[in-house]
Amino acid sequence: MVARAARATDLADLDGAVSDCFACPRLVAWREEVARVKRAAFRDQDYWGRPVPGLGPQDARIAVLGLAPAAHGGNRTGRIFTGDRSGDVLFAALHRAGLANQPTSVSADDGLTLRDTRIFAAVRCAPPDNKPTPAERDTCAPWLHREVELVRPTLRVVVALGAFAWAAWWPVLRQVYRRPPPTPRPAFGHGAHWSGESVPALLGCYHVSQQNTFTGRLTPAMLDDVFTRAKDLAGVD
């Protein structure tokens, strides 16, 4: 898989290769079972049931790094953060920030486009209980590393959604930017900010999961503050 990721010449090439990955047996079995059994509300829909590629232009200056696709969201629709409550919150915030042309993302053909922003996940398959293992994270890492390599010329800021994404970023510094991660690692927190020489700034943001948004741990205003800061750091108007 490392070789397949390295051969990708652009994002379209990478997205196609990602979608055809079978490297993690547990994740393959789960994503296919979910696509076969389906949720009752979506029983008449054809599920994607494959790894979910990133979304956004190759000249993005802001990256949003998530954990993994949702079983009945991205694993159903084939587009990251699309068709679930987490995506409803995220894309509404991106629209308010002027980084998305519409506030909703319900299907892969709904006309959504992103401006100056690329969204991708540390793990590309929907995991059971939304909990990929460390081995699955590491197996999937070459896709993330190659994606960052492809957007590296313009990338200025990474917004990490949750502690899992925050931790997944540090190996990117070594693999893509050839720079050692900081020691000790900066702690994740909402609003956390780390900057290094000649690498993108890293911003922490609570994940847009229902667990956080329904309880008020993450509010729309808090999300707006993060993306305002990201735009400022990235030089996006």
XYZ file of C-alpha atoms in Angstrom, residues 28-39 42-43 45-50 71-72 75-76 126:
25
model
C -13.090 -4.317 5.220
C -15.432 -6.810 6.892
C -17.194 -4.076 8.883
C -17.657 -1.575 6.064
C -19.067 -4.304 3.819
C -21.374 -5.670 6.514
C -22.769 -2.188 7.170
C -23.301 -1.692 3.431
C -25.132 -5.003 3.212
C -27.307 -4.793 6.333
C -27.927 -1.003 6.123
C -29.810 1.225 8.519
C -31.541 4.019 4.198
C -32.627 0.508 3.244
C -30.120 3.203 -0.932
C -26.985 1.660 -2.362
C -24.154 2.054 0.157
C -20.650 2.992 -0.951
C -19.104 0.421 1.407
C -15.479 1.266 0.531
C -20.772 3.887 9.090
C -23.999 5.395 7.753
C -19.522 4.775 4.220
C -23.011 5.166 2.758
C -15.576 3.243 8.815
